[in-house]
Coordinates of C-alpha atoms in Angstrom, one line a residue:
X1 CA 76.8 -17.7 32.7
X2 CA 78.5 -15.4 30.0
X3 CA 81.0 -13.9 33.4
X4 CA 81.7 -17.6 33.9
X5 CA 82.4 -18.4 30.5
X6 CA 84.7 -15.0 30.1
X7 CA 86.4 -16.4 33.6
X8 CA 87.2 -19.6 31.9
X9 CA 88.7 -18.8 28.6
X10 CA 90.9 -15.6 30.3
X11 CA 92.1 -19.5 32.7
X12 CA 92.6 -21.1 29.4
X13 CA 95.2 -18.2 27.7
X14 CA 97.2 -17.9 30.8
X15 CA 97.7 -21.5 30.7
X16 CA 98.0 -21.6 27.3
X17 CA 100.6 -18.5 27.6
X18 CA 102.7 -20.4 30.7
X19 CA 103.1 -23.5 28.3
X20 CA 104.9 -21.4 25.3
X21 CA 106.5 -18.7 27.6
X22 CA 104.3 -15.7 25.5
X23 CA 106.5 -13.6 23.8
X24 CA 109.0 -11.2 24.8
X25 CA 110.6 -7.9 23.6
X26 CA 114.8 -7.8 24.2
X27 CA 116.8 -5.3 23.5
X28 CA 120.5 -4.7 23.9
X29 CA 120.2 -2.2 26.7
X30 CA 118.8 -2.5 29.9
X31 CA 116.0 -1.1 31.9
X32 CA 116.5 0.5 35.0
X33 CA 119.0 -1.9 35.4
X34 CA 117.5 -5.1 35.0
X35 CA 118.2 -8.0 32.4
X36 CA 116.7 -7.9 28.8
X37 CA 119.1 -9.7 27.0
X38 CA 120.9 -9.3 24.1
X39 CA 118.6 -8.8 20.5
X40 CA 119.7 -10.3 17.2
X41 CA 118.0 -10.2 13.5
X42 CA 115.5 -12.7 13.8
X43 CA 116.6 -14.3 10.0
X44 CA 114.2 -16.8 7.9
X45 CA 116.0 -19.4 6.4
X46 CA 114.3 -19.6 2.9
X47 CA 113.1 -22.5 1.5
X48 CA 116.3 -24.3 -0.7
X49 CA 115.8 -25.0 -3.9
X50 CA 113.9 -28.2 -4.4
X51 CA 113.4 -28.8 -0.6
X52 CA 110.7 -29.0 1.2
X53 CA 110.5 -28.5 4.8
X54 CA 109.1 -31.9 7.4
X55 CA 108.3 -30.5 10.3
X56 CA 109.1 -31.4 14.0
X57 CA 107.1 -34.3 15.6
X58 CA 106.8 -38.1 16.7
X59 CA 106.1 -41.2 15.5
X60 CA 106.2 -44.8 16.7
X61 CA 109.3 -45.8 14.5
X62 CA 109.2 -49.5 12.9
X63 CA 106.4 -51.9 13.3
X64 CA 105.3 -54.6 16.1
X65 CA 104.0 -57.1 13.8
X66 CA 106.0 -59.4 12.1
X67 CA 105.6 -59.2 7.5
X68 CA 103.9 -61.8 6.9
X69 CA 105.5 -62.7 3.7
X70 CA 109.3 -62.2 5.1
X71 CA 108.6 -63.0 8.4
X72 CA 110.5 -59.9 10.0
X73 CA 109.9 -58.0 12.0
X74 CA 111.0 -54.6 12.1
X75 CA 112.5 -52.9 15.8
X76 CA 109.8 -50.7 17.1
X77 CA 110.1 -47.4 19.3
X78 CA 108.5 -44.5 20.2
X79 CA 110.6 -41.4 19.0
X80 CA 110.6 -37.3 17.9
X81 CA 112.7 -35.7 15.3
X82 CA 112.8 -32.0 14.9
X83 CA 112.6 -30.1 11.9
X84 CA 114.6 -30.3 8.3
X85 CA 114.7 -30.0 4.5
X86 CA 114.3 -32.7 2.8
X87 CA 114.6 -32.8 -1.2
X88 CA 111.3 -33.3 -3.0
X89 CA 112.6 -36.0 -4.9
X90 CA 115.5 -38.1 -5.3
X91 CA 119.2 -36.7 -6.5
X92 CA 118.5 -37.2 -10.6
X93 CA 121.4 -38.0 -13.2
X94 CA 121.1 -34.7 -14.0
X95 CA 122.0 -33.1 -11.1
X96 CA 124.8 -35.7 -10.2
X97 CA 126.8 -35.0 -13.5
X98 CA 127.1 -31.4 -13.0
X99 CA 128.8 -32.8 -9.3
X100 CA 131.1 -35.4 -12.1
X101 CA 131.6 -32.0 -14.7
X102 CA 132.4 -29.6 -11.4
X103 CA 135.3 -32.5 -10.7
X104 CA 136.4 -32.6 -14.0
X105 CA 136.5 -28.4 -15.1
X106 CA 138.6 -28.3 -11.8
X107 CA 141.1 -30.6 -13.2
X108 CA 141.0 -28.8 -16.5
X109 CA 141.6 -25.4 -14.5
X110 CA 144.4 -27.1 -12.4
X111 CA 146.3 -28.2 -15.6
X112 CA 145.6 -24.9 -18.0
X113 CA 147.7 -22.8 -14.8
X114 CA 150.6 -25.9 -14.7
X115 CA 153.6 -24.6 -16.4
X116 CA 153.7 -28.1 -18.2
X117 CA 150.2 -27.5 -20.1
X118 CA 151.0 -23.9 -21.0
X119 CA 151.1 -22.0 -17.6
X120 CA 148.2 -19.7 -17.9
X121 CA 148.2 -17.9 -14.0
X122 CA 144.7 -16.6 -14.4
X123 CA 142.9 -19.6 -14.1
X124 CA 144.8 -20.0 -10.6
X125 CA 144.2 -16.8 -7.8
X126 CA 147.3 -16.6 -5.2
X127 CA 147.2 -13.4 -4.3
X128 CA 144.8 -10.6 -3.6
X129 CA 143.6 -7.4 -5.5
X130 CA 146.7 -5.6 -2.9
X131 CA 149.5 -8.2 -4.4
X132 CA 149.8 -10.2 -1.1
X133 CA 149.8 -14.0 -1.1
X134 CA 146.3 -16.0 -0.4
X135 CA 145.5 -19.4 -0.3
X136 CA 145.7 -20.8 -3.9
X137 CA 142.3 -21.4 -5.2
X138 CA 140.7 -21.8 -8.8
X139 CA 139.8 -18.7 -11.2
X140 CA 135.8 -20.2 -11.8
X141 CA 135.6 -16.9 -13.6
X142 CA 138.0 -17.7 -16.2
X143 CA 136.0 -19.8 -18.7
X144 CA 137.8 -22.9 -19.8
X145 CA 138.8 -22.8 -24.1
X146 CA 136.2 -25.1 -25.2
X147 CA 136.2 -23.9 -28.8
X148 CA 139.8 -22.8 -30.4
X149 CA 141.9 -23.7 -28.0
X150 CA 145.7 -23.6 -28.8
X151 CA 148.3 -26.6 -28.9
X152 CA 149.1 -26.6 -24.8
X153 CA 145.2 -26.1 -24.1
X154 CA 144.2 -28.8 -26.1
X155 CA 146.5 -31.0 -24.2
X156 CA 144.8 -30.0 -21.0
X157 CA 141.5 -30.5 -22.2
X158 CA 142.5 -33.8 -23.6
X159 CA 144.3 -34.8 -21.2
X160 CA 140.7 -35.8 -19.2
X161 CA 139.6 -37.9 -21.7
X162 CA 140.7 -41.4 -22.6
X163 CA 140.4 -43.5 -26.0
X164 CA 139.1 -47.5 -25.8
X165 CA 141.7 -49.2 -27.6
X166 CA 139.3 -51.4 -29.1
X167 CA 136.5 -49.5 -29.6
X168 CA 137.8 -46.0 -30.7
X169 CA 135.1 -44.3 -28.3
X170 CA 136.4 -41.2 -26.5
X171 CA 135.0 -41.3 -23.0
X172 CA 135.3 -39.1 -20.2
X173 CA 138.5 -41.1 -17.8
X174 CA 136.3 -42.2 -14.9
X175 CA 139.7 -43.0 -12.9
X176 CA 140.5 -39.3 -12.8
X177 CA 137.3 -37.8 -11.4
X178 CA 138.3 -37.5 -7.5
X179 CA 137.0 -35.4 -4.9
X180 CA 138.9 -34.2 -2.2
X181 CA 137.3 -32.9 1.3
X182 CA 137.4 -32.0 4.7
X183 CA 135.2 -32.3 7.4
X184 CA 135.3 -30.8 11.2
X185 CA 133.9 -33.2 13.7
X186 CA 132.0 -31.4 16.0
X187 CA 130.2 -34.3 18.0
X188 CA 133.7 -35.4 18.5
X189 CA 135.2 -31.8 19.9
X190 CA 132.4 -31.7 22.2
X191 CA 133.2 -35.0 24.3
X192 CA 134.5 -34.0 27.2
X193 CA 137.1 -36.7 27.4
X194 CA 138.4 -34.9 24.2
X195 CA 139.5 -31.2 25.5
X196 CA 142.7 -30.2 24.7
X197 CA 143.2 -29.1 28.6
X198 CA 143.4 -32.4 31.0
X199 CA 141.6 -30.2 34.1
X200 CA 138.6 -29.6 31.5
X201 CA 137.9 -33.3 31.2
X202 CA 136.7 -34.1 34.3
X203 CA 133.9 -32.5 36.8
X204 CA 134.6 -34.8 39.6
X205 CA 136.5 -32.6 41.8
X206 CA 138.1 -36.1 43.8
X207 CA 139.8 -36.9 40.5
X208 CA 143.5 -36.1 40.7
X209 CA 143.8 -34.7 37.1
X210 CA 147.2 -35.5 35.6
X211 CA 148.3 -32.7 33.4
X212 CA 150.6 -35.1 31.5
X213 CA 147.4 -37.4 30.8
X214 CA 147.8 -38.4 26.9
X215 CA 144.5 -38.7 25.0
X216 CA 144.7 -41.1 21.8
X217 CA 142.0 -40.1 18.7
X218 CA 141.6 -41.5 15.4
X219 CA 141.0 -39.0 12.2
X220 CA 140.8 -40.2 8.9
X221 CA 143.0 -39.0 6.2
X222 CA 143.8 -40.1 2.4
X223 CA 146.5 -39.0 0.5
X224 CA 146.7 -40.0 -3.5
X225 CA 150.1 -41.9 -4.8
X226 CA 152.1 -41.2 -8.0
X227 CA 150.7 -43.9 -9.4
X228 CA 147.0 -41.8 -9.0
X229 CA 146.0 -44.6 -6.3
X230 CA 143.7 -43.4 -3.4
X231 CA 144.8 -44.3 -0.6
X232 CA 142.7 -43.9 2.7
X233 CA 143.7 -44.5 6.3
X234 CA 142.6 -43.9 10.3
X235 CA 145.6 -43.0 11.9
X236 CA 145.3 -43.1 15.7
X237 CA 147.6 -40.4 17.4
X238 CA 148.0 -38.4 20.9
X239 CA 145.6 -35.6 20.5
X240 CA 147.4 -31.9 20.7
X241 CA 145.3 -29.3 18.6
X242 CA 142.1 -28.8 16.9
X243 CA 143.5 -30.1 14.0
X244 CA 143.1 -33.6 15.3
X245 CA 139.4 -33.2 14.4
X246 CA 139.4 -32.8 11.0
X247 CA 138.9 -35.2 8.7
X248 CA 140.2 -35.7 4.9
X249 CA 138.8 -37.7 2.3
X250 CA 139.4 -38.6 -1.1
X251 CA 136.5 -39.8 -3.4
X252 CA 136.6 -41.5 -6.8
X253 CA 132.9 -39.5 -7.5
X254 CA 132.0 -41.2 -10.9
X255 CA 128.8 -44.1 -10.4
X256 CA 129.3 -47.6 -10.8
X257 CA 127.9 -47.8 -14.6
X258 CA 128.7 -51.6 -14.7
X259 CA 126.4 -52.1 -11.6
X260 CA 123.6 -52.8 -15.0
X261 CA 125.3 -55.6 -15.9
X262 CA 126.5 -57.1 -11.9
X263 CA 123.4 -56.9 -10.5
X264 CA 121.4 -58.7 -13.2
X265 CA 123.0 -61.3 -14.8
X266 CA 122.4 -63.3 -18.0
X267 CA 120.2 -59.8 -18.3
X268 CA 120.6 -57.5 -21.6
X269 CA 121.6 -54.5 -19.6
X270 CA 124.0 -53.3 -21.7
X271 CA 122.3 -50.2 -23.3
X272 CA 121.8 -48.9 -19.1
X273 CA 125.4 -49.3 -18.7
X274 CA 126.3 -46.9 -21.4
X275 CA 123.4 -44.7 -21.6
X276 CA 121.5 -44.2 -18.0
X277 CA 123.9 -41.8 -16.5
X278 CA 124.9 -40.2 -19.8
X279 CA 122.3 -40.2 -22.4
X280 CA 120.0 -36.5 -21.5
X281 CA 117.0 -38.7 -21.9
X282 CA 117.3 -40.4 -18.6
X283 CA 118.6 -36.4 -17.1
X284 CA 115.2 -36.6 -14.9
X285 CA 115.6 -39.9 -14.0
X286 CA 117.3 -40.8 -10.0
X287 CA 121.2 -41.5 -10.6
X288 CA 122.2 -45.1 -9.3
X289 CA 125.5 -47.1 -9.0
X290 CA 126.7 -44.0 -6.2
X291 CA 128.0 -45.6 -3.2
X292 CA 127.8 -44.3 0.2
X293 CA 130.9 -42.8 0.5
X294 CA 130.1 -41.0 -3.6
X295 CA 126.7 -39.9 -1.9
X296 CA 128.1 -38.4 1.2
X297 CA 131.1 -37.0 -1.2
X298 CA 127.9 -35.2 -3.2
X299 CA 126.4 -33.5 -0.2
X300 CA 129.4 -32.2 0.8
X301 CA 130.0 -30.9 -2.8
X302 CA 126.5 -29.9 -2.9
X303 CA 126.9 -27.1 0.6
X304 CA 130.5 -25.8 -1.0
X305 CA 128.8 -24.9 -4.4
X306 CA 125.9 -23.0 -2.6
X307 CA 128.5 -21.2 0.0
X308 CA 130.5 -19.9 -2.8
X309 CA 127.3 -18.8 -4.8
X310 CA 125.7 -16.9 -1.4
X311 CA 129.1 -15.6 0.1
X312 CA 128.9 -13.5 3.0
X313 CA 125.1 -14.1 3.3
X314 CA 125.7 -17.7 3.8
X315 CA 127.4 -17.6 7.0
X316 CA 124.3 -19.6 8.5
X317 CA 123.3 -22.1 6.0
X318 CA 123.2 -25.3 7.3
X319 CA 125.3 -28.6 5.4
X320 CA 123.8 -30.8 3.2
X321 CA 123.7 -34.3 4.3
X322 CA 121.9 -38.0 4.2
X323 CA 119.2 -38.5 6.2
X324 CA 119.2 -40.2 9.3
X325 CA 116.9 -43.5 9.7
X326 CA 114.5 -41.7 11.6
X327 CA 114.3 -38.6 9.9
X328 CA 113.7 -40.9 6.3
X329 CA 111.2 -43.0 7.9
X330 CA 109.2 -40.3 9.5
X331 CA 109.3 -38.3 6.7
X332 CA 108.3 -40.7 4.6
X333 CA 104.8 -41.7 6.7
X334 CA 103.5 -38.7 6.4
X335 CA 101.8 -36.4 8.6
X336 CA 99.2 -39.6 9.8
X337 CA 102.2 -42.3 10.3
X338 CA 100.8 -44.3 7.4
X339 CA 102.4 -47.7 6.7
X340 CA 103.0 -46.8 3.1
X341 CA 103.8 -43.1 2.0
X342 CA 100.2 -42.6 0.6
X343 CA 96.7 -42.5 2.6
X344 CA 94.8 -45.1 0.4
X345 CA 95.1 -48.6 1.2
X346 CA 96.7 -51.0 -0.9
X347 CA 99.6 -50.0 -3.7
X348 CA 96.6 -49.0 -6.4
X349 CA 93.9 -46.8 -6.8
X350 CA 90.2 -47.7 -8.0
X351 CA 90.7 -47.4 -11.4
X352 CA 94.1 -49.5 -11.4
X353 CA 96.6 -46.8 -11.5
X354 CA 99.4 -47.9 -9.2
X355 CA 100.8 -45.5 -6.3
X356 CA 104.6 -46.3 -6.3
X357 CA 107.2 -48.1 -8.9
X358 CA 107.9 -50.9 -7.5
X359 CA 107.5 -55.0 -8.8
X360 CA 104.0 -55.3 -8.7
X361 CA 103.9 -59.5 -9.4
X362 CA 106.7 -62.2 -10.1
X363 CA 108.6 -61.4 -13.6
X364 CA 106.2 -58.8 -14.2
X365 CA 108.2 -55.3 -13.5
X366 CA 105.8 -53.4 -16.1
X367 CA 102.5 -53.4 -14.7
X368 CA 103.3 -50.1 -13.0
X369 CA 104.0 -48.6 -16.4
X370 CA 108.0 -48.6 -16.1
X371 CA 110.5 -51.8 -16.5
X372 CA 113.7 -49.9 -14.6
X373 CA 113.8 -46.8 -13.2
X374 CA 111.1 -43.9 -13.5
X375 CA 111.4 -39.8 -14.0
X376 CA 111.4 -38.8 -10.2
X377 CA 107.8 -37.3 -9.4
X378 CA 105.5 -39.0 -11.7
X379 CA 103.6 -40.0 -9.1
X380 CA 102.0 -38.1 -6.7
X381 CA 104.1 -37.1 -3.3
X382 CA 103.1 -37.6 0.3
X383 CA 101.3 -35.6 2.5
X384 CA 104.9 -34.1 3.2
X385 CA 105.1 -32.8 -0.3
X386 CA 107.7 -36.0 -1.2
X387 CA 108.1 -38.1 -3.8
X388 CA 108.9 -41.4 -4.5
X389 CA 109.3 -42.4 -0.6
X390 CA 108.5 -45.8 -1.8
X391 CA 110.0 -47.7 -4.7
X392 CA 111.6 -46.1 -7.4
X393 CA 115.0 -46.4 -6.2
X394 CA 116.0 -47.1 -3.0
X395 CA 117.9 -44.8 -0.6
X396 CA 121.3 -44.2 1.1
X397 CA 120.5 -43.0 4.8
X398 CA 123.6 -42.1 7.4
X399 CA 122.8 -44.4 10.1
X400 CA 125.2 -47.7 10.5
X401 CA 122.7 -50.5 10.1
X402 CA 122.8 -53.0 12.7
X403 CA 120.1 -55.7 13.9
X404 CA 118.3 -53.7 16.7
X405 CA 118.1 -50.5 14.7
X406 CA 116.4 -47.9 16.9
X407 CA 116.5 -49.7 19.7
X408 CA 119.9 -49.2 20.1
X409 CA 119.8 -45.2 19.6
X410 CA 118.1 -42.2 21.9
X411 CA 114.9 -41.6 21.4
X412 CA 115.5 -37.7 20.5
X413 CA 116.9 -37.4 16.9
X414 CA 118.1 -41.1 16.9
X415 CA 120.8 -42.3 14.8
X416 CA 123.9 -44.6 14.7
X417 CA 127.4 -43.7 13.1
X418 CA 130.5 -45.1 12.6
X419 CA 133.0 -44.2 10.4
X420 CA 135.2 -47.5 9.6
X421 CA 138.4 -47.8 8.7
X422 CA 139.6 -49.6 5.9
X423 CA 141.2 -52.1 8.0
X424 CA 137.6 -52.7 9.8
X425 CA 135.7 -55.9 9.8
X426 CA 133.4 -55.9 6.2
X427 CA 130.8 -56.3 8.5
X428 CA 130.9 -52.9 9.7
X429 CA 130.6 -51.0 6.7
X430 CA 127.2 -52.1 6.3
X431 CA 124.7 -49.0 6.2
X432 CA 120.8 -48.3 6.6
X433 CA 118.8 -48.0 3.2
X434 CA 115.3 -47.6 3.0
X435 CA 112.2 -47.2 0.4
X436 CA 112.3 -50.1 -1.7
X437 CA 113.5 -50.0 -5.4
X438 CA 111.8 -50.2 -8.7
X439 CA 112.7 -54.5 -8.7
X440 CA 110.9 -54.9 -5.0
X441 CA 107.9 -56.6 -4.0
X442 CA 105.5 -54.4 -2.0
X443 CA 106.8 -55.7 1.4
X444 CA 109.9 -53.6 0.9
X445 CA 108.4 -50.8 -0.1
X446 CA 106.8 -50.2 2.8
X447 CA 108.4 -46.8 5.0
X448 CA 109.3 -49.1 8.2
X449 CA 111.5 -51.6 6.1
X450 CA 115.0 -52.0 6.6
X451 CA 117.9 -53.4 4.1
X452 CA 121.2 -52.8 4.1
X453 CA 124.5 -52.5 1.5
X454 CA 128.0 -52.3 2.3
X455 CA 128.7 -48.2 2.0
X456 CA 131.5 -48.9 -0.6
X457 CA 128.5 -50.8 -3.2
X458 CA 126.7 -48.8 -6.2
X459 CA 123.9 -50.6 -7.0
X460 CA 121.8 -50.0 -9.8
X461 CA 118.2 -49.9 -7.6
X462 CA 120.1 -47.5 -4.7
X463 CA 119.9 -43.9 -4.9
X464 CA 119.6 -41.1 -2.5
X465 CA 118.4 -37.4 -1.3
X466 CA 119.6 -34.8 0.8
X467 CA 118.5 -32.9 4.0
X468 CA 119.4 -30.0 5.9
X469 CA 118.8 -29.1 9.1
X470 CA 116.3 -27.0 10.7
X471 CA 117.4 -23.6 12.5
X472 CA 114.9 -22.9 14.7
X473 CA 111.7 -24.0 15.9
X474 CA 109.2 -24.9 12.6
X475 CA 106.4 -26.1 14.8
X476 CA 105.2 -29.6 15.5
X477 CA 103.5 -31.5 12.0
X478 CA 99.9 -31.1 12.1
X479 CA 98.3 -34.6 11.6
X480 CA 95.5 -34.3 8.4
X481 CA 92.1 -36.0 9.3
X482 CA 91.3 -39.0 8.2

């Protein structure tokens, strides 16, 4: 009995080994001539500050029944995600003004090296430690005057700042904070009907390939006017480089203060308009009134600053970005797929305490022990290590929100995008948020819902987080036991 038993479990590792593959030394030479492939350093990405990592796995995205209080019904599929970092809680005030002062100490830099503002060359580098030109590029070493400055720095510093002609307030000018970048598409690049060489487009040998063959692509660009106007456009050109790929934007990065007093009317908002985003007391609470396009403008903000604080050692960090539909949802379940981000049922525990900030009854936003917003992680995260999947504020994702949702994606890593142009349709500017707010009804808050806001909208109850990418295989999410 004890040989059979010894038969059987040395069955069960070799199967067990011919499913993963076992593991394998590689070198970079070869033995007695046969292949070992090339060896590399095997790096582990460490955990980013504030992430936590959700690993790889399935779920059965949306639900098949139909709310009973709403009466939709959300589009159901069976899909997998693979691994990412996902911030533990949502982007906080906080962290969003040093985005906002990052915008404006640029400025300041620009203007303290312009000949009109006193020409001081440090603060700008254009050549290297030999003398030779580089690329112009700020001094962030040089520390801006703050205290004593002289006449011309004083002029630069001011020159950021505006006066309410009524008021007499001095307030940071809002109209000023832009953010320029550039993204490579790499999705794009890799179509095949996109290479740069006609014979490379096609693998059906019977197709006569015209060399002269002219390929039209849209890029967007954005350019701003003397008059400090942004002004964006998708221009649509015959492709002939690279260049054709990359993408330029211009973003007016400050939040949409007023969205207090628009989104609620004959409501006395006014002390959130001034105060929420600027006042330190609300520093740990989730920004709102950032668009989609401010949000996306963030996480691409967010990957420069940590580039240029690892350097060389960064040469594999993955970008910052939204979340997908999928990834949010899944992540948001937890590792049993539960309808709401917590195991419990119902939005409270035992002895009352809710779960979420959300609107627990009609007129009543306080029951839940906050009227607005609350500090992000009061309550306790998911089985993921997240908090605040539901309620609190709702969130930006990156998918194009459309009626049949994930039924009109793969099922691998699902998601939807389209970048409009200006001149688009309203209609499709319209993007994915999920999570309910701090003003919804429990319905909403629940991981499988689906709203929607035009991507150009801050709205005072729409936030957002970050997530990066996976490099690697993190294994499949365990699911806990019931």
């Amino acid at each position: 009995m004890k040989k059979q038993l010894s038969i059987l479990t040395l069955l069960a590792a070799l199967l067990l080994a011919s499913c993963f593959g076992g593991t394998s030394k590689s070198g970079t030479g070869a033995a007695g001539g046969e292949v070992t492939g090339v060896s590399g350093s095997n790096l582990q990405e460490p955990a980013p500050y504030g992430m936590v990592l959700v690993k790889r796995g399935s779920l059965k995205m949306g639900t098949e029944k139909t709310d009973s209080l709403w009466g939709k019904q959300m589009p159901s599929r069976e899909i997998s995600v693979d691994a990412f970092w996902m911030d533990e809680h949502e982007v906080t005030n906080s962290m969003y003004r040093q985005f906002v002062y990052w915008v404006r100490d640029s400025i300041i830099r620009e203007r303290l090296a312009d000949p009109a503002f006193g020409g001081d060359e440090s603060y700008k580098i254009e050549e290297d430690k030999n003398g030779d030109p580089i690329p112009p590029h700020l001094n962030w070493h040089k520390a801006i005057p703050w205290k004593n400055p002289d006449e011309d720095q004083q002029r630069a510093l001011e020159s950021v700042y505006v006066v309410h002609p009524v008021t007499g307030e001095r307030m940071l000018d809002a109209s000023q904070m832009n953010y320029r970048y550039e993204i490579y598409d790499y999705a794009m690049a890799a179509q095949r009907k996109y290479r740069l060489k006609a014979e490379d487009r096609y693998l059906n040998t019977d197709v006569t390939v015209d060399p002269n063959e002219v390929i039209m692509i849209s890029k967007d660009t954005a350019y701003i006017d003397d008059e400090g106007i942004i002004h964006r456009e998708t221009i649509t050109r015959p492709l002939s480089s690279e260049w054709d790929f990359l993408n330029t934007y211009i973003v007016n990065i400050y939040p949409d203060t007023t969205c207090w007093i628009n989104d609620f009317q004959n409501a006395e908002n006014e002390i959130y308009m001034r105060q929420y985003f600027s006042h330190s007391n609300y520093n740990q609470y989730p920004v709102v009134g950032v668009n989609w396009e401010q949000a996306n403008a963030f996480c691409n903000w967010r990957t420069d600053f940590l580039i240029r604080g690892l350097g060389p050692s960064a040469k594999f960090i993955q970008r910052y970005r939204l979340p997908t539909e999928a990834e949010w949802e899944y992540a948001a379940r937890g590792k049993d797929g539960n309808e709401l981000p917590w195991t419990q049922e119902g939005v409270k525990s035992d002895n009352g305490c809710f779960y979420a900030n959300f609107k627990p009854d009609r007129g009543d936003y306080t029951s839940d022990g906050n009227l607005i917003t609350s500090k992000v992680g009061i309550y306790s995260a998911n089985s993921n290590g997240l908090y605040d999947m539901a309620g609190n504020v709702a969130e930006w994702t990156s998918t194009i929100f459309t009626e049949a949702g994930v039924l009109s994606m793969s099922d691998m890593n699902p998601t939807l995008k389209y970048n409009a142009a200006k001149e688009d349709p309203y209609a499709l500017k319209r993007k994915s948020v999920r999570g309910g707010s701090w003003k919804d009804p429990e319905s909403f808050i629940k991981s499988a819902w689906r709203t929607t806001e035009f991507q150009n909208v801050g709205r005072s109850f729409i936030g957002f987080r970050c997530v990066r990418s996976y490099v690697g295989t993190a294994g499949k999410q365990k699911k806990s036991k019931k």
